[in-house]
Amino acid sequence: TSNSTRIGVSIKAANETTADVIASRLTAGAINLELAKVSLPNVTVLVPAFVKQGCHLAAVDLGLAAPFAVLATSSVTDAGGSQINGDMGVTPGATLPTYAAYSPGTPGLNGTKHFGPEDSTANLARAAAITALLVIHSRSDCLTATIGYVELGGRTLGPGLYTSSSYMQIDSGHLILDAGMGDTGAISDAVFIFRAATLLTMKAGMRVIL
């Protein structure tokens, strides 16, 4: 079809004595690839059976929360080494890490702190974030369904909605977000949503690269 992806056929020697067909599924970002493994006497052929392109996910309006890189209700902790571009806010809590004056290329906060129940900027950002969160939880388009926890580290993912019925982690390598992978819209409009039932954790030293 017009939106299909061309994929080569892999052939390798094997010692099978009977023919069989084994279906396997590989997920690579926004491209879901189905392979049919056809085994014949002395030959194994991997044949592309189904390719699903990624789709364009509509943006979520973050409103007054947009300038914030980190926004929480009780506290924020930092294990160290983080480079944060954007504001940081906590409300009604008031516990935030202490950072030295920001210097480009070094760990720290390149933004403004807003904290405490009386901080109007933090309060308005929190209200906007709650509204955006309700929209995110209602989304089902561009869904990549998952079960249990998800390891995001070491993967390259295209725009879309990624969910977990448990938690997500970035532990085994950097996470690369490829705005041009499978998205039919402009790269500048690419949207990535990660929705975990519990936590999204990130190991020290890991990066999310866009």
PDB file of C-alpha atoms in Angstrom:
ATOM      1  CA  THR A   1       0.000   0.000   0.000  1.00  0.00           C
ATOM      2  CA  SER A   2       0.967   3.676  -0.222  1.00  0.00           C
ATOM      3  CA  ASN A   3       1.946   3.894   3.454  1.00  0.00           C
ATOM      4  CA  SER A   4       3.726   0.575   3.743  1.00  0.00           C
ATOM      5  CA  THR A   5       7.394   0.238   4.695  1.00  0.00           C
ATOM      6  CA  ARG A   6       9.822  -1.810   2.596  1.00  0.00           C
ATOM      7  CA  ILE A   7      11.668  -4.362   4.685  1.00  0.00           C
ATOM      8  CA  GLY A   8      14.213  -6.882   3.478  1.00  0.00           C
ATOM      9  CA  VAL A   9      13.793 -10.633   3.764  1.00  0.00           C
ATOM     10  CA  SER A  10      16.246 -12.502   5.961  1.00  0.00           C
ATOM     11  CA  ILE A  11      17.250 -16.072   5.089  1.00  0.00           C
ATOM     12  CA  LYS A  12      19.445 -18.309   7.197  1.00  0.00           C
ATOM     13  CA  ALA A  13      20.388 -21.926   7.195  1.00  0.00           C
ATOM     14  CA  ALA A  14      18.670 -24.248   9.657  1.00  0.00           C
ATOM     15  CA  ASN A  15      18.281 -27.953  10.284  1.00  0.00           C
ATOM     16  CA  GLU A  16      14.490 -28.204  10.493  1.00  0.00           C
ATOM     17  CA  THR A  17      13.069 -31.366   8.995  1.00  0.00           C
ATOM     18  CA  THR A  18       9.413 -30.302   8.937  1.00  0.00           C
ATOM     19  CA  ALA A  19       7.670 -27.112   7.808  1.00  0.00           C
ATOM     20  CA  ASP A  20       6.129 -24.868  10.420  1.00  0.00           C
ATOM     21  CA  VAL A  21       4.972 -21.308  10.778  1.00  0.00           C
ATOM     22  CA  ILE A  22       5.689 -19.286  13.926  1.00  0.00           C
ATOM     23  CA  ALA A  23       4.286 -15.756  14.316  1.00  0.00           C
ATOM     24  CA  SER A  24       6.353 -13.249  16.257  1.00  0.00           C
ATOM     25  CA  ARG A  25       5.757  -9.613  16.984  1.00  0.00           C
ATOM     26  CA  LEU A  26       8.392  -6.926  17.222  1.00  0.00           C
ATOM     27  CA  THR A  27       7.645  -3.416  18.415  1.00  0.00           C
ATOM     28  CA  ALA A  28      10.003  -0.619  17.399  1.00  0.00           C
ATOM     29  CA  GLY A  29       8.647   2.734  18.466  1.00  0.00           C
ATOM     30  CA  ALA A  30       5.612   3.734  16.448  1.00  0.00           C
ATOM     31  CA  ILE A  31       6.214   0.984  13.877  1.00  0.00           C
ATOM     32  CA  ASN A  32       4.721  -2.384  14.796  1.00  0.00           C
ATOM     33  CA  LEU A  33       6.199  -5.155  12.697  1.00  0.00           C
ATOM     34  CA  GLU A  34       4.681  -8.588  12.377  1.00  0.00           C
ATOM     35  CA  LEU A  35       7.023 -11.300  11.098  1.00  0.00           C
ATOM     36  CA  ALA A  36       5.982 -14.739   9.969  1.00  0.00           C
ATOM     37  CA  LYS A  37       8.796 -17.215  10.497  1.00  0.00           C
ATOM     38  CA  VAL A  38       8.444 -19.918   7.854  1.00  0.00           C
ATOM     39  CA  SER A  39      10.687 -22.915   8.424  1.00  0.00           C
ATOM     40  CA  LEU A  40      11.295 -25.358   5.565  1.00  0.00           C
ATOM     41  CA  PRO A  41      13.821 -28.215   5.394  1.00  0.00           C
ATOM     42  CA  ASN A  42      17.283 -26.646   5.833  1.00  0.00           C
ATOM     43  CA  VAL A  43      16.011 -23.051   5.301  1.00  0.00           C
ATOM     44  CA  THR A  44      14.362 -20.485   7.554  1.00  0.00           C
ATOM     45  CA  VAL A  45      12.764 -17.417   5.937  1.00  0.00           C
ATOM     46  CA  LEU A  46      11.521 -14.360   7.834  1.00  0.00           C
ATOM     47  CA  VAL A  47       8.719 -12.765   5.806  1.00  0.00           C
ATOM     48  CA  PRO A  48       7.216  -9.344   6.690  1.00  0.00           C
ATOM     49  CA  ALA A  49       3.555 -10.120   7.369  1.00  0.00           C
ATOM     50  CA  PHE A  50       2.212  -6.827   8.675  1.00  0.00           C
ATOM     51  CA  VAL A  51       3.543  -3.310   9.102  1.00  0.00           C
ATOM     52  CA  LYS A  52       1.644  -0.608  10.967  1.00  0.00           C
ATOM     53  CA  GLN A  53       2.826   2.975  10.633  1.00  0.00           C
ATOM     54  CA  GLY A  54       2.726   5.414  13.534  1.00  0.00           C
ATOM     55  CA  CYS A  55       0.109   8.153  13.544  1.00  0.00           C
ATOM     56  CA  HIS A  56      -0.052  11.840  14.414  1.00  0.00           C
ATOM     57  CA  LEU A  57      -1.143  12.428  17.999  1.00  0.00           C
ATOM     58  CA  ALA A  58      -2.980  15.683  18.682  1.00  0.00           C
ATOM     59  CA  ALA A  59      -1.251  18.015  21.111  1.00  0.00           C
ATOM     60  CA  VAL A  60      -2.419  18.444  24.698  1.00  0.00           C
ATOM     61  CA  ASP A  61      -2.868  22.069  25.789  1.00  0.00           C
ATOM     62  CA  LEU A  62      -0.749  22.492  28.914  1.00  0.00           C
ATOM     63  CA  GLY A  63      -1.834  26.085  29.425  1.00  0.00           C
ATOM     64  CA  LEU A  64       0.006  27.804  32.274  1.00  0.00           C
ATOM     65  CA  ALA A  65       1.840  24.558  33.072  1.00  0.00           C
ATOM     66  CA  ALA A  66       3.749  24.686  29.777  1.00  0.00           C
ATOM     67  CA  PRO A  67       6.815  26.574  31.104  1.00  0.00           C
ATOM     68  CA  PHE A  68       7.358  23.942  33.817  1.00  0.00           C
ATOM     69  CA  ALA A  69       9.779  21.065  33.338  1.00  0.00           C
ATOM     70  CA  VAL A  70       8.909  19.647  36.782  1.00  0.00           C
ATOM     71  CA  LEU A  71       5.626  20.133  38.656  1.00  0.00           C
ATOM     72  CA  ALA A  72       4.624  18.272  41.816  1.00  0.00           C
ATOM     73  CA  THR A  73       2.165  18.515  44.704  1.00  0.00           C
ATOM     74  CA  SER A  74       4.305  17.621  47.737  1.00  0.00           C
ATOM     75  CA  SER A  75       8.045  17.543  47.016  1.00  0.00           C
ATOM     76  CA  VAL A  76      10.770  17.084  44.407  1.00  0.00           C
ATOM     77  CA  THR A  77      14.004  15.195  45.022  1.00  0.00           C
ATOM     78  CA  ASP A  78      17.050  15.001  42.771  1.00  0.00           C
ATOM     79  CA  ALA A  79      19.700  12.274  43.025  1.00  0.00           C
ATOM     80  CA  GLY A  80      22.145  14.669  41.400  1.00  0.00           C
ATOM     81  CA  GLY A  81      23.463  15.297  37.920  1.00  0.00           C
ATOM     82  CA  SER A  82      20.146  16.460  36.434  1.00  0.00           C
ATOM     83  CA  GLN A  83      20.043  19.136  33.755  1.00  0.00           C
ATOM     84  CA  ILE A  84      16.582  20.721  33.862  1.00  0.00           C
ATOM     85  CA  ASN A  85      15.445  23.258  31.277  1.00  0.00           C
ATOM     86  CA  GLY A  86      12.262  24.941  32.448  1.00  0.00           C
ATOM     87  CA  ASP A  87      10.626  26.028  35.678  1.00  0.00           C
ATOM     88  CA  MET A  88      10.190  23.801  38.720  1.00  0.00           C
ATOM     89  CA  GLY A  89       7.134  24.016  40.926  1.00  0.00           C
ATOM     90  CA  VAL A  90       5.650  22.391  44.033  1.00  0.00           C
ATOM     91  CA  THR A  91       2.283  23.255  45.566  1.00  0.00           C
ATOM     92  CA  PRO A  92       0.832  22.987  48.151  1.00  0.00           C
ATOM     93  CA  GLY A  93       4.136  21.438  49.280  1.00  0.00           C
ATOM     94  CA  ALA A  94       7.330  23.483  49.437  1.00  0.00           C
ATOM     95  CA  THR A  95      10.222  20.984  49.309  1.00  0.00           C
ATOM     96  CA  LEU A  96      12.583  21.518  46.392  1.00  0.00           C
ATOM     97  CA  PRO A  97      16.214  20.606  45.715  1.00  0.00           C
ATOM     98  CA  THR A  98      18.887  23.259  46.087  1.00  0.00           C
ATOM     99  CA  TYR A  99      20.787  24.130  42.917  1.00  0.00           C
ATOM    100  CA  ALA A 100      23.771  26.356  42.321  1.00  0.00           C
ATOM    101  CA  ALA A 101      23.483  29.185  39.806  1.00  0.00           C
ATOM    102  CA  TYR A 102      22.839  27.678  36.387  1.00  0.00           C
ATOM    103  CA  SER A 103      25.695  27.338  33.931  1.00  0.00           C
ATOM    104  CA  PRO A 104      25.110  25.911  30.407  1.00  0.00           C
ATOM    105  CA  GLY A 105      26.306  22.332  30.000  1.00  0.00           C
ATOM    106  CA  THR A 106      26.421  21.609  33.735  1.00  0.00           C
ATOM    107  CA  PRO A 107      23.852  19.986  36.053  1.00  0.00           C
ATOM    108  CA  GLY A 108      21.303  22.383  37.453  1.00  0.00           C
ATOM    109  CA  LEU A 109      18.029  24.204  36.933  1.00  0.00           C
ATOM    110  CA  ASN A 110      17.725  26.504  33.944  1.00  0.00           C
ATOM    111  CA  GLY A 111      14.480  28.064  35.106  1.00  0.00           C
ATOM    112  CA  THR A 112      12.625  29.516  38.089  1.00  0.00           C
ATOM    113  CA  LYS A 113      11.447  27.834  41.284  1.00  0.00           C
ATOM    114  CA  HIS A 114       7.835  28.264  42.370  1.00  0.00           C
ATOM    115  CA  PHE A 115       6.726  26.600  45.595  1.00  0.00           C
ATOM    116  CA  GLY A 116       4.340  26.706  48.513  1.00  0.00           C
ATOM    117  CA  PRO A 117       0.557  27.049  48.887  1.00  0.00           C
ATOM    118  CA  GLU A 118       0.703  30.840  48.457  1.00  0.00           C
ATOM    119  CA  ASP A 119       2.623  30.832  45.172  1.00  0.00           C
ATOM    120  CA  SER A 120       0.032  31.903  42.583  1.00  0.00           C
ATOM    121  CA  THR A 121       2.181  30.832  39.612  1.00  0.00           C
ATOM    122  CA  ALA A 122       2.570  27.317  41.006  1.00  0.00           C
ATOM    123  CA  ASN A 123      -1.132  27.103  41.879  1.00  0.00           C
ATOM    124  CA  LEU A 124      -2.282  28.180  38.416  1.00  0.00           C
ATOM    125  CA  ALA A 125       0.202  25.795  36.773  1.00  0.00           C
ATOM    126  CA  ARG A 126      -1.048  22.930  38.950  1.00  0.00           C
ATOM    127  CA  ALA A 127      -4.663  23.624  37.978  1.00  0.00           C
ATOM    128  CA  ALA A 128      -3.698  23.689  34.293  1.00  0.00           C
ATOM    129  CA  ALA A 129      -1.737  20.455  34.710  1.00  0.00           C
ATOM    130  CA  ILE A 130      -4.743  18.709  36.280  1.00  0.00           C
ATOM    131  CA  THR A 131      -6.911  19.755  33.330  1.00  0.00           C
ATOM    132  CA  ALA A 132      -4.287  18.474  30.889  1.00  0.00           C
ATOM    133  CA  LEU A 133      -3.983  15.221  32.851  1.00  0.00           C
ATOM    134  CA  LEU A 134      -7.711  14.565  32.500  1.00  0.00           C
ATOM    135  CA  VAL A 135      -7.343  14.988  28.735  1.00  0.00           C
ATOM    136  CA  ILE A 136      -4.348  12.627  28.664  1.00  0.00           C
ATOM    137  CA  HIS A 137      -6.233   9.943  30.591  1.00  0.00           C
ATOM    138  CA  SER A 138      -9.095  10.157  28.100  1.00  0.00           C
ATOM    139  CA  ARG A 139      -6.807   9.587  25.105  1.00  0.00           C
ATOM    140  CA  SER A 140      -6.869   6.312  23.190  1.00  0.00           C
ATOM    141  CA  ASP A 141      -5.653   7.373  19.728  1.00  0.00           C
ATOM    142  CA  CYS A 142      -2.186   6.231  18.628  1.00  0.00           C
ATOM    143  CA  LEU A 143      -2.208   3.760  21.537  1.00  0.00           C
ATOM    144  CA  THR A 144       0.572   1.233  22.011  1.00  0.00           C
ATOM    145  CA  ALA A 145      -0.962  -1.204  24.511  1.00  0.00           C
ATOM    146  CA  THR A 146       1.306  -2.738  27.131  1.00  0.00           C
ATOM    147  CA  ILE A 147       0.989  -5.106  30.081  1.00  0.00           C
ATOM    148  CA  GLY A 148       2.999  -4.829  33.278  1.00  0.00           C
ATOM    149  CA  TYR A 149       6.065  -2.668  33.682  1.00  0.00           C
ATOM    150  CA  VAL A 150       7.838  -1.197  30.673  1.00  0.00           C
ATOM    151  CA  GLU A 151      11.583  -0.681  30.236  1.00  0.00           C
ATOM    152  CA  LEU A 152      12.026   2.403  28.051  1.00  0.00           C
ATOM    153  CA  GLY A 153      15.791   2.555  28.299  1.00  0.00           C
ATOM    154  CA  GLY A 154      17.793   1.743  25.176  1.00  0.00           C
ATOM    155  CA  ARG A 155      14.834   2.285  22.860  1.00  0.00           C
ATOM    156  CA  THR A 156      14.026   4.691  20.040  1.00  0.00           C
ATOM    157  CA  LEU A 157      10.341   5.597  19.985  1.00  0.00           C
ATOM    158  CA  GLY A 158       8.190   7.578  17.587  1.00  0.00           C
ATOM    159  CA  PRO A 159       5.332   9.928  18.487  1.00  0.00           C
ATOM    160  CA  GLY A 160       2.339   8.288  20.128  1.00  0.00           C
ATOM    161  CA  LEU A 161       0.695   7.169  23.350  1.00  0.00           C
ATOM    162  CA  TYR A 162       2.585   4.620  25.469  1.00  0.00           C
ATOM    163  CA  THR A 163       0.878   3.080  28.485  1.00  0.00           C
ATOM    164  CA  SER A 164       1.662   0.657  31.279  1.00  0.00           C
ATOM    165  CA  SER A 165      -0.670  -1.086  33.709  1.00  0.00           C
ATOM    166  CA  SER A 166       2.164  -0.923  36.252  1.00  0.00           C
ATOM    167  CA  TYR A 167       5.231   1.339  36.037  1.00  0.00           C
ATOM    168  CA  MET A 168       7.761   2.578  33.489  1.00  0.00           C
ATOM    169  CA  GLN A 169      11.485   2.950  33.914  1.00  0.00           C
ATOM    170  CA  ILE A 170      14.489   4.292  32.022  1.00  0.00           C
ATOM    171  CA  ASP A 171      17.177   2.053  33.427  1.00  0.00           C
ATOM    172  CA  SER A 172      19.131   0.162  30.760  1.00  0.00           C
ATOM    173  CA  GLY A 173      20.093   3.040  28.449  1.00  0.00           C
ATOM    174  CA  HIS A 174      19.055   6.394  27.070  1.00  0.00           C
ATOM    175  CA  LEU A 175      15.545   6.870  25.647  1.00  0.00           C
ATOM    176  CA  ILE A 176      15.530   8.457  22.191  1.00  0.00           C
ATOM    177  CA  LEU A 177      12.352  10.176  21.013  1.00  0.00           C
ATOM    178  CA  ASP A 178      12.357  10.379  17.209  1.00  0.00           C
ATOM    179  CA  ALA A 179       9.861  13.056  16.137  1.00  0.00           C
ATOM    180  CA  GLY A 180       9.962  11.885  12.521  1.00  0.00           C
ATOM    181  CA  MET A 181       9.344   8.177  13.121  1.00  0.00           C
ATOM    182  CA  GLY A 182       5.990   7.219  11.633  1.00  0.00           C
ATOM    183  CA  ASP A 183       4.371  10.615  12.239  1.00  0.00           C
ATOM    184  CA  THR A 184       2.361  12.034   9.355  1.00  0.00           C
ATOM    185  CA  GLY A 185       2.447  15.572  10.764  1.00  0.00           C
ATOM    186  CA  ALA A 186       5.200  18.158  11.051  1.00  0.00           C
ATOM    187  CA  ILE A 187       8.186  17.155  13.178  1.00  0.00           C
ATOM    188  CA  SER A 188       7.747  20.294  15.271  1.00  0.00           C
ATOM    189  CA  ASP A 189       4.215  19.128  16.179  1.00  0.00           C
ATOM    190  CA  ALA A 190       5.212  15.628  17.313  1.00  0.00           C
ATOM    191  CA  VAL A 191       3.614  14.527  20.607  1.00  0.00           C
ATOM    192  CA  PHE A 192       4.799  11.790  22.982  1.00  0.00           C
ATOM    193  CA  ILE A 193       2.622  10.674  25.911  1.00  0.00           C
ATOM    194  CA  PHE A 194       3.840   8.161  28.520  1.00  0.00           C
ATOM    195  CA  ARG A 195       1.043   7.064  30.844  1.00  0.00           C
ATOM    196  CA  ALA A 196       1.937   4.737  33.712  1.00  0.00           C
ATOM    197  CA  ALA A 197      -0.474   3.444  36.348  1.00  0.00           C
ATOM    198  CA  THR A 198       2.042   4.112  39.131  1.00  0.00           C
ATOM    199  CA  LEU A 199       5.537   5.506  38.519  1.00  0.00           C
ATOM    200  CA  LEU A 200       7.930   6.639  35.819  1.00  0.00           C
ATOM    201  CA  THR A 201      11.468   6.293  37.179  1.00  0.00           C
ATOM    202  CA  MET A 202      14.820   7.177  35.636  1.00  0.00           C
ATOM    203  CA  LYS A 203      18.213   5.821  36.643  1.00  0.00           C
ATOM    204  CA  ALA A 204      20.967   8.320  37.391  1.00  0.00           C
ATOM    205  CA  GLY A 205      22.969   9.096  34.275  1.00  0.00           C
ATOM    206  CA  MET A 206      20.203   8.168  31.837  1.00  0.00           C
ATOM    207  CA  ARG A 207      18.872  10.699  29.330  1.00  0.00           C
ATOM    208  CA  VAL A 208      15.729  11.371  27.325  1.00  0.00           C
ATOM    209  CA  ILE A 209      16.943  12.620  23.938  1.00  0.00           C
ATOM    210  CA  LEU A 210      14.628  14.356  21.459  1.00  0.00           C
TER     211      LEU A 210
END
